CSV table of N, CA, C and O in Angstrom, one decimal:
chain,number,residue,atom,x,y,z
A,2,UNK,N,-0.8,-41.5,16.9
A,2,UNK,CA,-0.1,-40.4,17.6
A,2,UNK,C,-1.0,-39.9,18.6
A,2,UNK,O,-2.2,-39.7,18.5
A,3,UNK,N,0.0,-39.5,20.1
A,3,UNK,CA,-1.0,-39.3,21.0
A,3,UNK,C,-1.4,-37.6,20.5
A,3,UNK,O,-0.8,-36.8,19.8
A,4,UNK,N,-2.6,-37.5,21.5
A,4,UNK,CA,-3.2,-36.2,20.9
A,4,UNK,C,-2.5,-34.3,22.0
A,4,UNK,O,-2.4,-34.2,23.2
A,5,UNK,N,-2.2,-33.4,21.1
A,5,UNK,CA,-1.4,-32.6,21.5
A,5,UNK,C,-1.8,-32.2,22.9
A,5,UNK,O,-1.1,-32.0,23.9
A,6,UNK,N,-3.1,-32.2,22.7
A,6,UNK,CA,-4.0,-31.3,24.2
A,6,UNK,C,-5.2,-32.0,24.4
A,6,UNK,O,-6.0,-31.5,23.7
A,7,UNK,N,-5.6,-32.7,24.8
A,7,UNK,CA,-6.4,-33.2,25.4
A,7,UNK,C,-7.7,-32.7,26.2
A,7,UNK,O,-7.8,-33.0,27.4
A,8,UNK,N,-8.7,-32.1,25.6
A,8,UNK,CA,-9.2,-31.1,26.7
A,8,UNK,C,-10.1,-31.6,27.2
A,8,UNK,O,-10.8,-30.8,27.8
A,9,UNK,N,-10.6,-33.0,27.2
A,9,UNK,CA,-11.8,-33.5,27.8
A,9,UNK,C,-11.2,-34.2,29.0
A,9,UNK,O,-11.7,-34.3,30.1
A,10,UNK,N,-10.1,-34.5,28.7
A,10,UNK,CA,-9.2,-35.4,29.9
A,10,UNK,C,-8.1,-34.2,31.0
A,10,UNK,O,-7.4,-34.4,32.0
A,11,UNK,N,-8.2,-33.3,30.5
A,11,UNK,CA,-7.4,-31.9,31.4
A,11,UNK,C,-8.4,-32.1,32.1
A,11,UNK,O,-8.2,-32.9,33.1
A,12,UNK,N,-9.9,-31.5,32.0
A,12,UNK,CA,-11.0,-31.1,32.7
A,12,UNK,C,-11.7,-32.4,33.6
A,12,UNK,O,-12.3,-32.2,34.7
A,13,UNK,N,-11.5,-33.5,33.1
A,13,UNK,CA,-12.0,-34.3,33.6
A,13,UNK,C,-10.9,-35.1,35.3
A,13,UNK,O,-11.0,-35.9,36.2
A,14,UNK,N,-9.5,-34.1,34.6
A,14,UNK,CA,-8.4,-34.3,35.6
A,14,UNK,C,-9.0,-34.1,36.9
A,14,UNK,O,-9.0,-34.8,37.9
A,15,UNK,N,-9.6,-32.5,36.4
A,15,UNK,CA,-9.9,-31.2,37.6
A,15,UNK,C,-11.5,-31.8,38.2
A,15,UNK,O,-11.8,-31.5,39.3
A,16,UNK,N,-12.1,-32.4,37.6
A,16,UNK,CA,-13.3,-33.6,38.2
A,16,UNK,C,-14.3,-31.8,37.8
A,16,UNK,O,-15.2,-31.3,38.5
A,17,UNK,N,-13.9,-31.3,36.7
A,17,UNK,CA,-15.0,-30.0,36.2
A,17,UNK,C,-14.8,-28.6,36.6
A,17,UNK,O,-15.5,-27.7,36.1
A,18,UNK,N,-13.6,-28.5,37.7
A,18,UNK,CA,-13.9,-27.7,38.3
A,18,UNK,C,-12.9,-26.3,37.3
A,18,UNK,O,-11.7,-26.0,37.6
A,19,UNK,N,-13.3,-25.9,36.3
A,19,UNK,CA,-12.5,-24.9,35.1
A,19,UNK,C,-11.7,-24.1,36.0
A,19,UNK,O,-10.6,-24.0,35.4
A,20,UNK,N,-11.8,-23.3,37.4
A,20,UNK,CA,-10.7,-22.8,38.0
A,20,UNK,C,-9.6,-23.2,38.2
A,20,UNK,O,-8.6,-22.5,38.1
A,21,UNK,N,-9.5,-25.0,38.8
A,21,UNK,CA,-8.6,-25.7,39.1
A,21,UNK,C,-8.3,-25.8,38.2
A,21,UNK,O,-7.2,-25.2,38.1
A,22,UNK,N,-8.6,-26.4,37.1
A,22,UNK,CA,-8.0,-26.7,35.3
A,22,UNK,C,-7.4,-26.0,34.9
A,22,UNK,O,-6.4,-26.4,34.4
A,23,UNK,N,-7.6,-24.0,34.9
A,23,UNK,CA,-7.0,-23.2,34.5
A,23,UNK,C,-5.7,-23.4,35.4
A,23,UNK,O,-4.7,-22.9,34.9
A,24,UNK,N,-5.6,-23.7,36.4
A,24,UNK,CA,-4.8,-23.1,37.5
A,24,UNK,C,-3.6,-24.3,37.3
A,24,UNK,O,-2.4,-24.0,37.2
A,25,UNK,N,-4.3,-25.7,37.1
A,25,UNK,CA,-3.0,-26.4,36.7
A,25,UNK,C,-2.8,-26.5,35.3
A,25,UNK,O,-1.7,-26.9,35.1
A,26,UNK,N,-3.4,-26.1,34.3
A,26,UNK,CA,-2.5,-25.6,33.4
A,26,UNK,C,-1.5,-24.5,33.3
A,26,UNK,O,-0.4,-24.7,32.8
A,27,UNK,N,-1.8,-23.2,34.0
A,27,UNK,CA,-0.5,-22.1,34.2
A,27,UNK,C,0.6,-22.8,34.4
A,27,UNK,O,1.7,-22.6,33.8
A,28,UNK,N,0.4,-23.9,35.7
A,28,UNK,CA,1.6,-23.9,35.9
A,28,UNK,C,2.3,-25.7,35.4
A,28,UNK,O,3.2,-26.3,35.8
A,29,UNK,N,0.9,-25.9,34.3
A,29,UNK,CA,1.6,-26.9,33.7
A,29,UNK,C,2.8,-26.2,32.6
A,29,UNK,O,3.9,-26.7,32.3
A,30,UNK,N,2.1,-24.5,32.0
A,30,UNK,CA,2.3,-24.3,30.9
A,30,UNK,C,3.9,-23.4,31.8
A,30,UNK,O,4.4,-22.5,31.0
A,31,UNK,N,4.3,-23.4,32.5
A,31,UNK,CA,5.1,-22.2,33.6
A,31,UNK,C,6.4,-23.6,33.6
A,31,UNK,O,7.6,-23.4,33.3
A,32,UNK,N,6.0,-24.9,34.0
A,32,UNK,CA,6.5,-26.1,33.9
A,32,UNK,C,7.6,-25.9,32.5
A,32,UNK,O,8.7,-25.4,32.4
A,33,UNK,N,6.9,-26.4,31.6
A,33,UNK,CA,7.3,-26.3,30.3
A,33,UNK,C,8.3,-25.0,29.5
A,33,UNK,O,9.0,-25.0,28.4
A,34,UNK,N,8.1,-24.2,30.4
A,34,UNK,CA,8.5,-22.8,30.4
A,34,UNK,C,9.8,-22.8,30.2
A,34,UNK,O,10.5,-22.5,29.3
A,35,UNK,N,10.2,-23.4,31.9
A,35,UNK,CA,11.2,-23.3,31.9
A,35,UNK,C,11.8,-24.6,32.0
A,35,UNK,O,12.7,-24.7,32.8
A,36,UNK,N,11.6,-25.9,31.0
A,36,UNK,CA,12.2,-26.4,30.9
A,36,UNK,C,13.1,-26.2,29.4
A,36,UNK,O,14.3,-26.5,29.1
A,37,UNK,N,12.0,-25.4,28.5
A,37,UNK,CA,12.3,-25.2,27.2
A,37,UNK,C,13.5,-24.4,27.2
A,37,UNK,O,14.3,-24.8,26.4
A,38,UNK,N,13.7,-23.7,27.6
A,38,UNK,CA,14.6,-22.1,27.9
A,38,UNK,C,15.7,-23.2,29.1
A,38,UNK,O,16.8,-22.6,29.3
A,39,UNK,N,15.6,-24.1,29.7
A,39,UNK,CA,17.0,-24.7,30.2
A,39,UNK,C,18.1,-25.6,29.5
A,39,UNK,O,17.8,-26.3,28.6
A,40,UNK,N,19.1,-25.5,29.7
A,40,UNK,CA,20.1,-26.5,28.9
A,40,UNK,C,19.9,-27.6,29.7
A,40,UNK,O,20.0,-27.5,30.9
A,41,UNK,N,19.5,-28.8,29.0
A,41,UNK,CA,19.4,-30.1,29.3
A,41,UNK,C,20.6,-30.8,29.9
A,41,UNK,O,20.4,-31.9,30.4
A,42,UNK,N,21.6,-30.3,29.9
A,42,UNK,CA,22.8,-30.8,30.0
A,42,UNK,C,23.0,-30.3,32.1
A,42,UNK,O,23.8,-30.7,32.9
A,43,UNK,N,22.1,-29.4,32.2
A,43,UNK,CA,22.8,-29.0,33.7
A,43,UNK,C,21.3,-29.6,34.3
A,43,UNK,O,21.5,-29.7,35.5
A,44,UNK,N,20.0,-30.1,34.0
A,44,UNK,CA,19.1,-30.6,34.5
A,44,UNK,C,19.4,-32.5,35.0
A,44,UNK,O,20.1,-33.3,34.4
A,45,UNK,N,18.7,-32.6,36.0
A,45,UNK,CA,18.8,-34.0,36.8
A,45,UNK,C,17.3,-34.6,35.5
A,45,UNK,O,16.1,-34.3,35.6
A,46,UNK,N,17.9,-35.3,34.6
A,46,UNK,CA,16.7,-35.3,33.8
A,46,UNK,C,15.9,-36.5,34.0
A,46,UNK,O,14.7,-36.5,33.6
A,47,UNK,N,16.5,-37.5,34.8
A,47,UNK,CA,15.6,-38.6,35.1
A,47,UNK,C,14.5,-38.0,35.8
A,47,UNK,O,13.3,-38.4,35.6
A,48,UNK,N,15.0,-37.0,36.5
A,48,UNK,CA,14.2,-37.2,37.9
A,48,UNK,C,13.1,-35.9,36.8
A,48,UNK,O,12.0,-36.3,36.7
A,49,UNK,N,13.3,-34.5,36.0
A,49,UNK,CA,12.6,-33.6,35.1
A,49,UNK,C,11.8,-34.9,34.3
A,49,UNK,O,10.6,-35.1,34.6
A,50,UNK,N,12.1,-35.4,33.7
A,50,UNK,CA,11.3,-36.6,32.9
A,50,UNK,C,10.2,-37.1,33.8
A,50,UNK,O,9.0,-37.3,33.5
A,51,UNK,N,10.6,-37.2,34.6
A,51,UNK,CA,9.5,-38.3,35.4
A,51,UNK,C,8.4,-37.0,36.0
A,51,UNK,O,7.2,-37.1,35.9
A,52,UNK,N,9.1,-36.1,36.6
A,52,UNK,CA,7.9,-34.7,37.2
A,52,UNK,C,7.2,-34.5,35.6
A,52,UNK,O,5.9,-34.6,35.6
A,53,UNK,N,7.7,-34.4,34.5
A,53,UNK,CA,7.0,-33.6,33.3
A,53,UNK,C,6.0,-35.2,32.9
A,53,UNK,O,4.9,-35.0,32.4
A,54,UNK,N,6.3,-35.9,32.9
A,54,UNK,CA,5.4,-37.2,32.6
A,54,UNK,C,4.2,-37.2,33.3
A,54,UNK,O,3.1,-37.1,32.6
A,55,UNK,N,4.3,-37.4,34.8
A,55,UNK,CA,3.0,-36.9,35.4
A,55,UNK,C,2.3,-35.6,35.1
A,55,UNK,O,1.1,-35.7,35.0
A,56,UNK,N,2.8,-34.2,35.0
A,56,UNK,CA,2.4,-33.4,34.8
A,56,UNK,C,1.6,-33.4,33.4
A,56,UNK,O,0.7,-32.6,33.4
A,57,UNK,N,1.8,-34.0,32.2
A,57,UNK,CA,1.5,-34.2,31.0
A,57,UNK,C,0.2,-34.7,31.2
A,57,UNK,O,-0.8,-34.0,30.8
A,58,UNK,N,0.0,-36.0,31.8
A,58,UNK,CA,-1.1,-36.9,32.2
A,58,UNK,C,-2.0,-36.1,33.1
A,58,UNK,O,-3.2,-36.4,33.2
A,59,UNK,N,-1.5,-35.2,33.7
A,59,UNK,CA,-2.9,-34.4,34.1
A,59,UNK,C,-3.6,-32.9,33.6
A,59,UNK,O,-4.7,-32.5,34.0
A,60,UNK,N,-2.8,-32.4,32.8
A,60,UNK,CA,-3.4,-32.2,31.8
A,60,UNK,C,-3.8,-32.2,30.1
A,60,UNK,O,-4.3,-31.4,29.4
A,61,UNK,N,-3.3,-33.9,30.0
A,61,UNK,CA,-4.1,-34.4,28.8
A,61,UNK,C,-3.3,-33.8,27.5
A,61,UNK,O,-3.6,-33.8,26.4
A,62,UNK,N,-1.8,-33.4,28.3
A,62,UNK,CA,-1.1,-33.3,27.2
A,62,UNK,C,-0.2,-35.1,26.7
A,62,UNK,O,0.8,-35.7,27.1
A,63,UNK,N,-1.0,-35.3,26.0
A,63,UNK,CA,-0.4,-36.6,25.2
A,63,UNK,C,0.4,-37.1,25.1
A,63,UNK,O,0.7,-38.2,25.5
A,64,UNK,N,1.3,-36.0,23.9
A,64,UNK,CA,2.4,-36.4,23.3
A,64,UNK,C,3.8,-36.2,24.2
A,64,UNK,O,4.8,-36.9,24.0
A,65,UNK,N,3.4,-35.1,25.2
A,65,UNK,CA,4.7,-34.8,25.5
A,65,UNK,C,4.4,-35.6,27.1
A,65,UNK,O,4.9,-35.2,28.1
A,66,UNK,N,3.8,-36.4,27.0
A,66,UNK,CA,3.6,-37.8,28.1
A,66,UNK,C,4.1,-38.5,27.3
A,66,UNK,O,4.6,-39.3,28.2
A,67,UNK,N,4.4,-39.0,26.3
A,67,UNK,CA,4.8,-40.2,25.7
A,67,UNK,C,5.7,-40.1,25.3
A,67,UNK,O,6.1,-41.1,24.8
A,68,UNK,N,6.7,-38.8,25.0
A,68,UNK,CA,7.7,-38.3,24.5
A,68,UNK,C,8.8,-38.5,26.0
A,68,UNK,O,9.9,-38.9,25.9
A,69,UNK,N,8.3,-38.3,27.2
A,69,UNK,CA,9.1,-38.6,28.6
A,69,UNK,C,9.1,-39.5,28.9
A,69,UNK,O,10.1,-39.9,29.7
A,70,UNK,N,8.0,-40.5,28.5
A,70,UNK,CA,7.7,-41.9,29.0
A,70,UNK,C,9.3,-42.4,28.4
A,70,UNK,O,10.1,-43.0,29.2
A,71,UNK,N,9.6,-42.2,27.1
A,71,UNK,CA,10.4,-42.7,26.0
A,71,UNK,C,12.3,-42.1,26.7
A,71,UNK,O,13.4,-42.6,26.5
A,72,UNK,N,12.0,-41.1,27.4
A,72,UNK,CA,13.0,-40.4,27.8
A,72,UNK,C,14.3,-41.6,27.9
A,72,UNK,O,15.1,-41.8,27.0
A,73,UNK,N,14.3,-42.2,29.2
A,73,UNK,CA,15.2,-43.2,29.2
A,73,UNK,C,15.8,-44.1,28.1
A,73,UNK,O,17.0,-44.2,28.1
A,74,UNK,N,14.8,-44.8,27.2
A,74,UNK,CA,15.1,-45.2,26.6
A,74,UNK,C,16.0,-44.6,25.0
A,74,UNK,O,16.7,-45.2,24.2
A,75,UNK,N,15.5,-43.4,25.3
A,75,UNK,CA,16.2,-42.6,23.5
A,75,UNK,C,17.0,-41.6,24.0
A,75,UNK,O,17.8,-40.9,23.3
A,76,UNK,N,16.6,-41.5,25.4
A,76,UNK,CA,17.4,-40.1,25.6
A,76,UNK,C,17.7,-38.7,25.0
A,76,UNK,O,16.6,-38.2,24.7
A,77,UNK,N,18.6,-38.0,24.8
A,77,UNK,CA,19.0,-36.7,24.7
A,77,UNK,C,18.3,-36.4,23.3
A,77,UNK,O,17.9,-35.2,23.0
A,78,UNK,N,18.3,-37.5,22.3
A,78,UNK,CA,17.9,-37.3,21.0
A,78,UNK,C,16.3,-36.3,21.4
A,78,UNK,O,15.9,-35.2,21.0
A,79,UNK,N,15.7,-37.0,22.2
A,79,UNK,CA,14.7,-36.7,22.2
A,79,UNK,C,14.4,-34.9,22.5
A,79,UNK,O,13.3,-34.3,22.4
A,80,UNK,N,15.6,-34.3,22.8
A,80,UNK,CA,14.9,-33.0,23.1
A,80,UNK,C,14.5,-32.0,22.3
A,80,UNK,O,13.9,-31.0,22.6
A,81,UNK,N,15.1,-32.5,21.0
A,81,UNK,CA,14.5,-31.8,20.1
A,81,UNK,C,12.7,-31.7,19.5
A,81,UNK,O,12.0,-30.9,18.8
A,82,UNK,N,12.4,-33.2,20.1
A,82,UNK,CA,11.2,-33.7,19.9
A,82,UNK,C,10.1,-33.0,20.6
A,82,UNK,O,9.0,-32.5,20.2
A,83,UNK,N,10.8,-32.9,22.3
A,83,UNK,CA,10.1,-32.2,23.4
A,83,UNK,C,9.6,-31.0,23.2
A,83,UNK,O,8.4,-30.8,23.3
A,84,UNK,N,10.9,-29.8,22.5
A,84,UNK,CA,10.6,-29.2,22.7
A,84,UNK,C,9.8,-28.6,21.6
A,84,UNK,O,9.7,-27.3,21.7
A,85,UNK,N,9.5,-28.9,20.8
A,85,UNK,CA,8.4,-29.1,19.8
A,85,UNK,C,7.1,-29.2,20.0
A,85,UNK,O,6.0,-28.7,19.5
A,86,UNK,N,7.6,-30.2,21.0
A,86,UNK,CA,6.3,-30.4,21.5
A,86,UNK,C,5.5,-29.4,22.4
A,86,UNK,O,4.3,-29.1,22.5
A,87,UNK,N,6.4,-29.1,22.9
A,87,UNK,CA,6.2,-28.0,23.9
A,87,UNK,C,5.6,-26.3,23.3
A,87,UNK,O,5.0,-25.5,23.9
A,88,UNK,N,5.8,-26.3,22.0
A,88,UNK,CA,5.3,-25.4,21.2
A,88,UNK,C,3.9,-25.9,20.7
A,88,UNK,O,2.9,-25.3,20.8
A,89,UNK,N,4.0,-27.0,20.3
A,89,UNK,CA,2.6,-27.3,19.9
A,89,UNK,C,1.5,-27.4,20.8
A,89,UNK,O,0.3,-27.1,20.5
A,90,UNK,N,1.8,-27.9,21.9
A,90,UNK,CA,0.9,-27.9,23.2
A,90,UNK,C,0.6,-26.3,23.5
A,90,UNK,O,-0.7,-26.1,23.4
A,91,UNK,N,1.4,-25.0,23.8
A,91,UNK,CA,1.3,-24.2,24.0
A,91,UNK,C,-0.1,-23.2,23.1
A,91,UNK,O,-1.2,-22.7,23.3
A,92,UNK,N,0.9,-23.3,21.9
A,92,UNK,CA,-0.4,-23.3,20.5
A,92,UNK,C,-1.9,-23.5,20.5
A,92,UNK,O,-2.8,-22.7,20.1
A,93,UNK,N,-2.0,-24.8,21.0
A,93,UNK,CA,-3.3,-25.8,21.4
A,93,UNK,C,-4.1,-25.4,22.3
A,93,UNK,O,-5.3,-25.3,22.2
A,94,UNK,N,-3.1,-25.2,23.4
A,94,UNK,CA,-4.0,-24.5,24.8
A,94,UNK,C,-4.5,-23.3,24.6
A,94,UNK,O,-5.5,-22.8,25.2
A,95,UNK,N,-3.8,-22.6,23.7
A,95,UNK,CA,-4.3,-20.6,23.7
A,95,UNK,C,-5.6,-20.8,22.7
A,95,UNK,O,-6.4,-19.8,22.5
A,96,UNK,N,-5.8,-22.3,21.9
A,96,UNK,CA,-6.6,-21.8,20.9
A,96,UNK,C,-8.3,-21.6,21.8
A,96,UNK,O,-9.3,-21.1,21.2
């Protein structure tokens, strides 16, 4: 199982620089925000899957990179997964 938060691979995104790190986390965590709080049903999801896929990979969130990767293939089932995931990432980052 990939890992919820990744914090050596967030920071190593930012090449060290902990301002930039913080700064794309906000708005990785601002991302996530408001995808949790949208109905999936009015979202262009190929195209949200694919933005939140990259966004995951740069900050070293794992699971919910491999949970979008999967998007296509499992689809809608999956949102219950996401947004789970999206709590647990959140959790991870404040600790």
């Amino acid at each position: 199982r990939p890992a919820v938060f990744d914090r050596s691979a967030w920071l190593r995104q930012s090449l060290g620089d902990k301002a930039l790190a913080r700064e794309v986390l906000r708005l990785f965590l601002s991302q996530i925000n408001r995808l949790e709080k949208a109905e999936f049903s009015s979202l262009e999801l190929p195209f949200e899957m694919h933005k939140l896929k990259g966004s995951a990979a740069v900050v070293g969130a794992g699971e919910i990179e491999v949970i979008t990767s999967r998007w296509q293939q499992f689809g809608p089932r999956l949102e219950a997964d996401l947004r789970k995931a999206f709590k647990a990432f959140r959790a991870a980052s404040e600790a």
